[in-house]
Short mmCIF file of C-alpha atoms and ligand atoms in Angstrom, two decimals:
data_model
loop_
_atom_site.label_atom_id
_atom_site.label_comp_id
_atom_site.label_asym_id
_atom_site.label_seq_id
_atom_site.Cartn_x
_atom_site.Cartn_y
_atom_site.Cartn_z
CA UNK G 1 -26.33 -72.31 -22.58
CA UNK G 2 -25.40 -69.60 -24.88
CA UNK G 3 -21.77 -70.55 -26.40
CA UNK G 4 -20.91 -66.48 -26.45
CA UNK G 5 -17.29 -67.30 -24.82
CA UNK G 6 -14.42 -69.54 -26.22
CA UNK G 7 -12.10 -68.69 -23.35
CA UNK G 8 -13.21 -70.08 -20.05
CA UNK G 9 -9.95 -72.00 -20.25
CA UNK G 10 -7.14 -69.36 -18.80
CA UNK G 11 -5.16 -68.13 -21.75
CA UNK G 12 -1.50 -69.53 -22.60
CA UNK G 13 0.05 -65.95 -21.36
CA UNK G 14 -1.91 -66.70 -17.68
CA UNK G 15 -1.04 -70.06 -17.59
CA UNK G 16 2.09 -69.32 -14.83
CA UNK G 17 0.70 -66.89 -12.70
CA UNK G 18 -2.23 -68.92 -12.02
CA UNK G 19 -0.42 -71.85 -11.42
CA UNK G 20 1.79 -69.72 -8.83
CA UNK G 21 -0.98 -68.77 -7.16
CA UNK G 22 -2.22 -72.42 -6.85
CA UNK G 23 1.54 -74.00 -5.39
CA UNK G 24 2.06 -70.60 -3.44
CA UNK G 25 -1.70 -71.21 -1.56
CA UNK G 26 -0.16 -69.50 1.33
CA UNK G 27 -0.01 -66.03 -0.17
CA UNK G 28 -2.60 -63.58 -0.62
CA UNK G 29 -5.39 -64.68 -3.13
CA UNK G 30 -5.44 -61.61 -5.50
CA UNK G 31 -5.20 -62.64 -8.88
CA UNK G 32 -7.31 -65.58 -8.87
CA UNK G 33 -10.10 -64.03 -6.79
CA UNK G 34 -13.49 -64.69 -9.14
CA UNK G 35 -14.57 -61.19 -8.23
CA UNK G 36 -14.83 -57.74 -10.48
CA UNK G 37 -15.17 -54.97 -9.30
CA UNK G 38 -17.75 -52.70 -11.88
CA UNK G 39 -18.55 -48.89 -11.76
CA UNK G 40 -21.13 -48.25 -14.23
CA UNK G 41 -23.05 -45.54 -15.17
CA UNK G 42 -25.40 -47.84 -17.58
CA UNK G 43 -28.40 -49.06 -15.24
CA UNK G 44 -30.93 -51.12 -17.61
CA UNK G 45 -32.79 -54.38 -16.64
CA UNK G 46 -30.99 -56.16 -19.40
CA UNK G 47 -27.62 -55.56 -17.94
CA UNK G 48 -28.52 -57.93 -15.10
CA UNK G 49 -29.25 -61.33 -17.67
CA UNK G 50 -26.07 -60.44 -19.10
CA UNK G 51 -24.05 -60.33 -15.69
CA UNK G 52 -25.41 -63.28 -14.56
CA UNK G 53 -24.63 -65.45 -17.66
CA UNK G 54 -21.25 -63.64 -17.04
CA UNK G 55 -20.98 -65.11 -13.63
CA UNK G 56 -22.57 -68.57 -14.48
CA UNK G 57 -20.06 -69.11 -17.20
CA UNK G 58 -16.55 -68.01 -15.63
CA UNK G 59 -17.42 -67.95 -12.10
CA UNK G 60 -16.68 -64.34 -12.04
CA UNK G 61 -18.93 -62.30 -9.31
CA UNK G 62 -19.52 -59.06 -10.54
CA UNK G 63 -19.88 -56.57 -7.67
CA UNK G 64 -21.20 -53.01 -9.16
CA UNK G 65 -21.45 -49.54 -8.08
CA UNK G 66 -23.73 -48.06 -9.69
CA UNK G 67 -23.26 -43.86 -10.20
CA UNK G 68 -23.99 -41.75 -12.61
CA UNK G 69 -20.86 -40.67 -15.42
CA UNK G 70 -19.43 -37.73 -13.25
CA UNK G 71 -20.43 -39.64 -10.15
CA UNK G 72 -17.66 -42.13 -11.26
CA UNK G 73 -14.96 -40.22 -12.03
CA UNK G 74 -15.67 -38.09 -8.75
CA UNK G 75 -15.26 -41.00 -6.68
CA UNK G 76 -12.54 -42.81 -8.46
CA UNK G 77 -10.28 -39.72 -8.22
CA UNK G 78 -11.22 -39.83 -4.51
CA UNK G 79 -10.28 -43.27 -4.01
CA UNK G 80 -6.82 -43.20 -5.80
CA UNK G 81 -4.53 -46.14 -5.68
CA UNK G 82 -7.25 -48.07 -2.85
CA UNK G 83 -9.60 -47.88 -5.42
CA UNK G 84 -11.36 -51.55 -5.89
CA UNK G 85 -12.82 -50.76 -9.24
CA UNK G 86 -11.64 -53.27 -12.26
CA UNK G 87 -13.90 -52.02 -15.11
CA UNK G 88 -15.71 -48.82 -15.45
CA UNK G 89 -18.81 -48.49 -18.22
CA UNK G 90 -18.97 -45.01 -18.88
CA UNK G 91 -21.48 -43.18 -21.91
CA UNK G 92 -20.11 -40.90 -24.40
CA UNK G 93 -16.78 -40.20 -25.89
CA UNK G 94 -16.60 -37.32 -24.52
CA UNK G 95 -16.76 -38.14 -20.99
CA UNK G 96 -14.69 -41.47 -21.77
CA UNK G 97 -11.63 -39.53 -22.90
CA UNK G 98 -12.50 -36.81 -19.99
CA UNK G 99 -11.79 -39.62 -17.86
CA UNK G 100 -9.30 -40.93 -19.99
CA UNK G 101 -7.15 -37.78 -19.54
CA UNK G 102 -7.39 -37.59 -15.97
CA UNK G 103 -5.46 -40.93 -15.94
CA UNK G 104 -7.89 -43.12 -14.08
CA UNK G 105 -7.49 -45.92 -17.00
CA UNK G 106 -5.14 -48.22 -17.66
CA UNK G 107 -3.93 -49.11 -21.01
CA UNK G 108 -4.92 -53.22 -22.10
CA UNK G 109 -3.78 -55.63 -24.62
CA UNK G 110 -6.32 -58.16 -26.12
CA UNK G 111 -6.25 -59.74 -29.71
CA UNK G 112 -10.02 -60.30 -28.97
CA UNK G 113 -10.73 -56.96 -28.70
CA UNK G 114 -8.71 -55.55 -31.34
CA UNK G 115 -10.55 -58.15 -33.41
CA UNK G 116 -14.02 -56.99 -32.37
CA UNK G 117 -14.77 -53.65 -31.78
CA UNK G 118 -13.96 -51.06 -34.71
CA UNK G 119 -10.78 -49.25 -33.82
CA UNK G 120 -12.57 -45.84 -34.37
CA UNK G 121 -14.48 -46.74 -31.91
CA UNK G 122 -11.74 -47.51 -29.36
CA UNK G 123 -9.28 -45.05 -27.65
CA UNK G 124 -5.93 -44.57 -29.59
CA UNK G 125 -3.65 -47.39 -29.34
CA UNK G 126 0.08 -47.44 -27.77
CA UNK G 127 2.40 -49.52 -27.03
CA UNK G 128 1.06 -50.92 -24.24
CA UNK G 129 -2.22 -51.28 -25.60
CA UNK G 130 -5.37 -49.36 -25.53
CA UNK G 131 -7.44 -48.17 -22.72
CA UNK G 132 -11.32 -47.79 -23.41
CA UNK G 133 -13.54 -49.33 -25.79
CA UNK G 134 -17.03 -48.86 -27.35
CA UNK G 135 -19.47 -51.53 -26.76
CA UNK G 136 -22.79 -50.43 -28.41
CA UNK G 137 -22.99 -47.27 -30.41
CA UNK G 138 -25.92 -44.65 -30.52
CA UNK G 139 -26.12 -42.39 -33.85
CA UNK G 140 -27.01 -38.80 -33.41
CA UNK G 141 -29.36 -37.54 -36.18
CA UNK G 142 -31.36 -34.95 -37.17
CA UNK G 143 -35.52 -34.91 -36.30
CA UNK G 144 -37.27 -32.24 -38.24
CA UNK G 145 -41.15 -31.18 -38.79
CA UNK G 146 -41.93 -32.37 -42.33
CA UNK G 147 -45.26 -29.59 -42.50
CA UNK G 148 -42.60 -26.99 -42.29
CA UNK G 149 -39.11 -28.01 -43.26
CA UNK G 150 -38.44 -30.24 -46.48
CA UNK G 151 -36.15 -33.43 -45.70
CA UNK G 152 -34.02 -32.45 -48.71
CA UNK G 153 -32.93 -29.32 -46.36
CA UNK G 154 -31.98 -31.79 -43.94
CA UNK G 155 -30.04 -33.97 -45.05
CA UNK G 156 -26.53 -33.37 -44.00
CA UNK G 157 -25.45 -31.88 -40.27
CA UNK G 158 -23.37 -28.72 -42.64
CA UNK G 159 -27.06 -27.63 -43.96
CA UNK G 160 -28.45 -27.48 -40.04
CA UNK G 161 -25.94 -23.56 -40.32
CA UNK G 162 -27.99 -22.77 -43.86
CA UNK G 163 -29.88 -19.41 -43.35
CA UNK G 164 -32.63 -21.41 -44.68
CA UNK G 165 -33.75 -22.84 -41.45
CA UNK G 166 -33.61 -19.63 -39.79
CA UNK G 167 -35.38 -19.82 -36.84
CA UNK G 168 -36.27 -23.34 -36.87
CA UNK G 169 -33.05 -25.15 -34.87
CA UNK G 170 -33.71 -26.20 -31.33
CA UNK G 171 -30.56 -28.27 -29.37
CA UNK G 172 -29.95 -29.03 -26.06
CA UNK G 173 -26.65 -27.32 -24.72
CA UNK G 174 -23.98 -26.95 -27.02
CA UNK G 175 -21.26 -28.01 -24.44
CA UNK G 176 -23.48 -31.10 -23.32
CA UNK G 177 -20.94 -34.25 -24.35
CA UNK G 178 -22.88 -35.51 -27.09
CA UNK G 179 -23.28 -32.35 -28.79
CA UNK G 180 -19.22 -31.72 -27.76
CA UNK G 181 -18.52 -35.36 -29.53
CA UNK G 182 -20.36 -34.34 -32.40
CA UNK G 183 -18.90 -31.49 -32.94
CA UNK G 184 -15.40 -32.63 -32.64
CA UNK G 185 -16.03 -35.01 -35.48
CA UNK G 186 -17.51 -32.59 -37.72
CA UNK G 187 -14.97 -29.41 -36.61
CA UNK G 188 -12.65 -32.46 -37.38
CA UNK G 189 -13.81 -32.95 -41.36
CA UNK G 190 -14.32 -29.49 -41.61
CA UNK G 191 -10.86 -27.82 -40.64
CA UNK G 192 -11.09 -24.66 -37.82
CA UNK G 193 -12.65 -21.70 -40.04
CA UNK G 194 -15.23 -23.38 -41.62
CA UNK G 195 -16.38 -25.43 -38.33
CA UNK G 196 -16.64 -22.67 -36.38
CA UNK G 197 -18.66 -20.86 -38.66
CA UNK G 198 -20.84 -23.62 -38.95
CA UNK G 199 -21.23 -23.68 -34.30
CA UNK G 200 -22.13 -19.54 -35.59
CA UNK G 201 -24.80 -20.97 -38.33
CA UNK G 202 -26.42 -23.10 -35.76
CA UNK G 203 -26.83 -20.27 -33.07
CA UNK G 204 -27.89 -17.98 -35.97
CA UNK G 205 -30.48 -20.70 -37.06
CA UNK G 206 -31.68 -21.21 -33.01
CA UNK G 207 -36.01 -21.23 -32.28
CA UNK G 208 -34.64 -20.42 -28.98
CA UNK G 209 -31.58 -20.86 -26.54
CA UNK G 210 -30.54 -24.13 -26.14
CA UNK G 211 -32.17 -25.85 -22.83
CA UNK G 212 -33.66 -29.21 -22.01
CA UNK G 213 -32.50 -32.91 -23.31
CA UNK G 214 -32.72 -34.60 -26.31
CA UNK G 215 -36.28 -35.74 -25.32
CA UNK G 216 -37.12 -32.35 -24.80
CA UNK G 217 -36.41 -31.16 -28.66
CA UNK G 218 -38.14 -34.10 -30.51
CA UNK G 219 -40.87 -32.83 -28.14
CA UNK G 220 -40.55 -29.32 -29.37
CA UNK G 221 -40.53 -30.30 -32.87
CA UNK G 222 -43.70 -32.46 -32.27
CA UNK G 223 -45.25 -29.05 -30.35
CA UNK G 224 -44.19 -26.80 -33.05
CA UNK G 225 -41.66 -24.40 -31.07
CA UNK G 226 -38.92 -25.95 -33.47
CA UNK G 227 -38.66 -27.08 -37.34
CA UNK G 228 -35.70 -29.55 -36.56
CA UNK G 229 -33.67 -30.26 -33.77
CA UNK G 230 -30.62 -32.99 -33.25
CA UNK G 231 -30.93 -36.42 -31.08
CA UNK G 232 -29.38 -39.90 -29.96
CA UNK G 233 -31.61 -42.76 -31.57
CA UNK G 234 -32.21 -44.53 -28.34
CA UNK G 235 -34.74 -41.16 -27.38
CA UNK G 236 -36.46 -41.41 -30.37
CA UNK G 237 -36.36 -45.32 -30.15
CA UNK G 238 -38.15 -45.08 -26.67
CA UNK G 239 -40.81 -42.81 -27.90
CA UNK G 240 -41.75 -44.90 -30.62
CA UNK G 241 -41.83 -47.94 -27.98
CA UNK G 242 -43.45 -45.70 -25.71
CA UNK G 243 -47.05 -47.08 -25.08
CA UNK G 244 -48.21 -43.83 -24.12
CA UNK G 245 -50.52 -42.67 -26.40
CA UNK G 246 -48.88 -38.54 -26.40
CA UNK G 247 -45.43 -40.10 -27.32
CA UNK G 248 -46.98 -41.97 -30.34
CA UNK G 249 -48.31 -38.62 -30.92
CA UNK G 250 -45.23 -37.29 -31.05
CA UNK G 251 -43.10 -39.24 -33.40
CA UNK G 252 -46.36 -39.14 -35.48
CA UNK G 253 -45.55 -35.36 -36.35
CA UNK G 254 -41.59 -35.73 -36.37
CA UNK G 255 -39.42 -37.61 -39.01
CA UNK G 256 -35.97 -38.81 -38.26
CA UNK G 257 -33.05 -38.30 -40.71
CA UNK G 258 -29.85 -40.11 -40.61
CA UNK G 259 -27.44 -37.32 -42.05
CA UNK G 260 -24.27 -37.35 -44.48
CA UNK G 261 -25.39 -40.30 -45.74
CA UNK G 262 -24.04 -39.38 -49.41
CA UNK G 263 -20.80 -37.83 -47.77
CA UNK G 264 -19.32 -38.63 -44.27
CA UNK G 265 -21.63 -40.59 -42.67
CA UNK G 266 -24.14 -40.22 -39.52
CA UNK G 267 -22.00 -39.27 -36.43
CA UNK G 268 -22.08 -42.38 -33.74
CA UNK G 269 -21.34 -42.35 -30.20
CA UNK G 270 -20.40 -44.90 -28.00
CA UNK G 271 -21.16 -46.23 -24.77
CA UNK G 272 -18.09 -48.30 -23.31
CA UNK G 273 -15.80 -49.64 -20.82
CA UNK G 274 -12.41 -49.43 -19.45
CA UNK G 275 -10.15 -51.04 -17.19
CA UNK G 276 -9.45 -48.78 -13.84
CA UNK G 277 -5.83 -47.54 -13.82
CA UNK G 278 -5.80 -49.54 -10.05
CA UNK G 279 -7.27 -52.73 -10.96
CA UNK G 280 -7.17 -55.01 -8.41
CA UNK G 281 -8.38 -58.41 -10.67
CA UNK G 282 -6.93 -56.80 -13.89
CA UNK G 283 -7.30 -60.42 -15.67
CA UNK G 284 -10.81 -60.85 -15.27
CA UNK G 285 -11.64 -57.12 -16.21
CA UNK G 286 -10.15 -58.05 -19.71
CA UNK G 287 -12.20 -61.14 -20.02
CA UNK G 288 -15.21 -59.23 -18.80
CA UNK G 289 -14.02 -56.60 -21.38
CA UNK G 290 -14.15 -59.88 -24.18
CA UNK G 291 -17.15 -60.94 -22.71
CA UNK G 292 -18.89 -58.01 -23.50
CA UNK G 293 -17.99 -57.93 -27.14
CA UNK G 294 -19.10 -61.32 -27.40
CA UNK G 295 -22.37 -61.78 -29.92
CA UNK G 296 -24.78 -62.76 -26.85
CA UNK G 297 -23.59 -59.59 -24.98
CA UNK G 298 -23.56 -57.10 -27.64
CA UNK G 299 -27.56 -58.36 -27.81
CA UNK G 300 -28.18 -57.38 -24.45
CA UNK G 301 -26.17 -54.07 -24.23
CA UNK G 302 -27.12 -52.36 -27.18
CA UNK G 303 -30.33 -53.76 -26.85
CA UNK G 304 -31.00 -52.39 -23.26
CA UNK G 305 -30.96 -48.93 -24.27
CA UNK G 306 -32.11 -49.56 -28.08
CA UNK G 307 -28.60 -48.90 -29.36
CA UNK G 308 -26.70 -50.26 -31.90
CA UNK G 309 -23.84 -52.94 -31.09
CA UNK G 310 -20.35 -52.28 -31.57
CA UNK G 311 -18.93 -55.16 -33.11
CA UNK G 312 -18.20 -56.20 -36.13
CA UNK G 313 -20.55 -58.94 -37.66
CA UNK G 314 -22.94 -58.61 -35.09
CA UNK G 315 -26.63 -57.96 -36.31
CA UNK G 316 -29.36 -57.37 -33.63
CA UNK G 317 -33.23 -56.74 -34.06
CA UNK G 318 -34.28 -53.37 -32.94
CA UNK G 319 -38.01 -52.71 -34.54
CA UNK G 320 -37.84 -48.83 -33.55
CA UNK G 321 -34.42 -48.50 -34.86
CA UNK G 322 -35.51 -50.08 -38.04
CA UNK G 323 -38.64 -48.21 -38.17
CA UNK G 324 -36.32 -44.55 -38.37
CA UNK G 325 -34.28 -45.86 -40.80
CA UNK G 326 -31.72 -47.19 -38.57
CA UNK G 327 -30.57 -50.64 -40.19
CA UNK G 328 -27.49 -50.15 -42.42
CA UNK G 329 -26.92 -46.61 -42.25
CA UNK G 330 -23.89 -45.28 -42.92
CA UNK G 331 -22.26 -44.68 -39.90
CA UNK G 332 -19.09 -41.75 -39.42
CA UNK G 333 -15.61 -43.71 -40.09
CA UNK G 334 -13.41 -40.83 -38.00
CA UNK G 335 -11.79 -42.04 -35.21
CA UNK G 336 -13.75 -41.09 -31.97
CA UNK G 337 -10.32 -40.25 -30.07
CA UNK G 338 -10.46 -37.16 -31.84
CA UNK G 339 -13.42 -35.89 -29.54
CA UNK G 340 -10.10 -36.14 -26.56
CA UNK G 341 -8.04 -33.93 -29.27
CA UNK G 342 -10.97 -31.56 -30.07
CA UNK G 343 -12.95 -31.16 -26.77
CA UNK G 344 -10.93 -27.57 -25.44
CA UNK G 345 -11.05 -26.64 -28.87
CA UNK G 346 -14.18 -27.06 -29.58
CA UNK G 347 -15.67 -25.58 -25.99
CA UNK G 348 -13.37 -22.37 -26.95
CA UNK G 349 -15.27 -21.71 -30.03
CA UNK G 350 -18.65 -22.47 -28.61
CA UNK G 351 -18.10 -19.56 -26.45
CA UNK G 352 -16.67 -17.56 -29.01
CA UNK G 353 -19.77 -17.34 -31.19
CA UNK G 354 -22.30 -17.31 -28.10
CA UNK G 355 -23.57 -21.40 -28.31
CA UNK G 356 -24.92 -22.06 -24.48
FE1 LIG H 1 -28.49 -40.19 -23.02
#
C-alpha cells in the first residue's frame, strides 16, 4: 500500500465536530458523509488509479462530473448555492482565476498545502486562506526549425518580437488562456510599453494569422509553413510518445527550447484544484486537496498528461520530457496570480496591435 498519506486519522481541529456528529446520530449526516463531490475538466486513465487509492485509503467516494473548463464554470454558476460540487480541477491559470473571480471558490486553510505546492503557483493568500492550487505544472516553450532558424535566435520569449524572425512565428490565438497566462507573466517583467510592443513584434513576426492548437504549430514547423512557433510540453511530449510513425517524423524536424533560461526562467502553467464556494463535504475536499499533493499523487497527475508535478521535492520520470530538455529547467518564479491582475489588460492590448 503506498504510504502517500499521514492523515487518515481526523486532524486535532476536526476532532469535535466529528465527534458531534457521532453523539448527535439523529441529525443529518453532512459532514461525515465519505463522499466528494469532483468537477473536473482533467479526463486521463491515470486519474482513475489515483482516485481509487484515494477511496481505498480514507474511505472517501469520489463522485465526478466530468466537463470540459468552461463546461464547469457554466454549470456551477447555474447551480448556485444547491451546487454539490466539493473540488473542482480546472487547467490553466487563466481560466482558474476566471473562475476565481466569478466567486465560485472558496478560500482554504491547510499547513499541508502551504508546505507543498510553491506559493507562485497557488492563488494569492488572505486571511482566510487561499482558494486554488497548482498540482502539476506544464512549461510553455518555444519549438523552432533548426534548417532555418538558429537556436541562439531563440533563446528567450523577448527575441520571438526580433525583426529577425520575420515571417517565421506561427501561434495559436493570442487570447487562447495559455498564450493570455503567458503573456501576463512576461507583460508582468516587462512593464506596459515595452510588453506591448513586444504582443506588436510577434504579430509583425507572424507566417500567418494565428489559428489551430498547439499541436497544430509544432506541425507547421515540422511542414515548413513556420520557422518557430510556441507550445505546452505535454504536446510535444505526446508526439514524441506518439507511435505513429508521421509524429516521429515530426519532432524529427523540430527542436524544443526551454526559454529565459539565463534570465527569468521558462514560463509554467498549472493545472489545479479548488474547493467550490458551496461545498457540501468541505473537510474531505481539503484532504482530497492534500491528497493530491502527496508524492504518489503528484506521480499520477503530472504523469497522466506528461506534465511536471507541482510540489516541492517531488521528482518523477518522464522520458519525453527529459528527452526536450525538460529535467531541471529553470522554471518562471512570478507569481501566477498575476495572470488574474493582467488578463483585461493584457486582452486590451492584444486588440490594440491586431493579435487574433
Ligand atoms: Fe492543453
Amino acid at each position: 500500500m503506498p504510504s502517500f498519506f499521514d492523515s487518515q486519522a481526523p486532524s486535532i481541529a476536526r476532532l469535535p465536530i466529528m465527534a458531534a456528529l457521532v453523539l448527535c446520530s439523529a441529525l443529518p449526516a453532512l459532514a461525515q458523509d465519505k463522499v466528494l463531490n469532483l468537477y473536473s475538466a482533467r479526463h486521463y486513465q491515470t486519474d482513475e488509479v489515483m482516485y481509487d487509492t484515494f477511496t481505498k485509503t480514507t474511505g472517501i467516494k469520489i463522485n465526478r462530473v466530468d466537463a470540459d473548463d468552461a463546461g464547469i464554470v457554466a454549470r456551477l454558476r447555474a447551480e448556485g448555492a444547491a451546487s454539490p460540487a466539493d473540488v473542482i480541477l480546472m487547467v490553466d491559470a487563466a481560466r482558474i482565476a476566471s473562475a476565481d473571480a466569478l466567486g465560485l471558490f472558496q478560500p482554504i486553510k491547510s499547513a499541508k498545502l502551504d508546505a507543498a505546492i510553491p506559493a507562485n503557483l497557488r492563488a494569492n493568500a488572505s486571511a482566510d486562506g487561499v482558494t486554488w492550487t497548482g498540482f502539476s505544472t506544464r512549461a510553455r516553450v518555444i519549438v523552432y526549425d533548426p534548417k532555418r532558424v538558429k537556436a541562439e535566435d531563440v533563446a528567450t520569449y523577448e527575441q520571438l518580437a526580433d525583426p529577425k524572425l520575420k515571417g517565421l512565428l506561427c501561434t495559436r490565438s493570442g487570447s487562447h488562456p495559455y498564450n493570455l497566462s503567458l503573456f501576463s507573466t512576461v507583460i508582468e517583467r516587462l512593464g506596459d510599453v515595452k510588453g506591448e510592443a513586444w504582443l506588436q513584434g510577434l504579430v509583425n513576426n507572424m507566417a500567418r494569422a494565428p489559428k489551430g492548437g498547439d499541436t497544430d504549430q509544432i506541425k507547421a514547423v515540422a511542414s515548413g509553413e513556420c520557422g518557430v512557433a510556441i507550445t505546452n510540453t505535454y504536446y510535444a511530449a505526446r508526439l514524441l510518445k506518439s507511435d505513429k510513425a508521421e509524429d516521429q517524423a515530426v519532432m524529427g524536424k523540430v527542436r524544443v527550447v526551454f526559454p529565459n533560461q539565463g534570465t527569468s526562467g521558462t514560463h509554467v502553467n498549472i493545472a489545479g484544484a479548488a474547493v467550490a464556494k458551496h461545498a457540501k463535504h468541505r473537510d474531505n475536499a481539503i484532504t482530497f486537496m492534500e491528497f493530491l499533493a502527496s508524492p504518489f499523487a503528484q506521480d499520477y497527475f503530472a504523469n497522466g498528461n506528461n506534465e511536471f508535478p507541482a510540489a516541492k521535492g517531488v521528482k518523477i520520470d518522464n522520458p519525453a520530457l527529459r528527452a526536450m530538455g525538460g529535467d531541471g529547467f529553470k522554471a518562471e518564479t512570478i507569481p501566477l496570480s498575476v495572470v488574474a491582475k493582467n488578463m483585461t489588460k493584457v486582452q486590451q492590448m492584444l486588440d490594440r496591435v491586431g493579435y487574433r
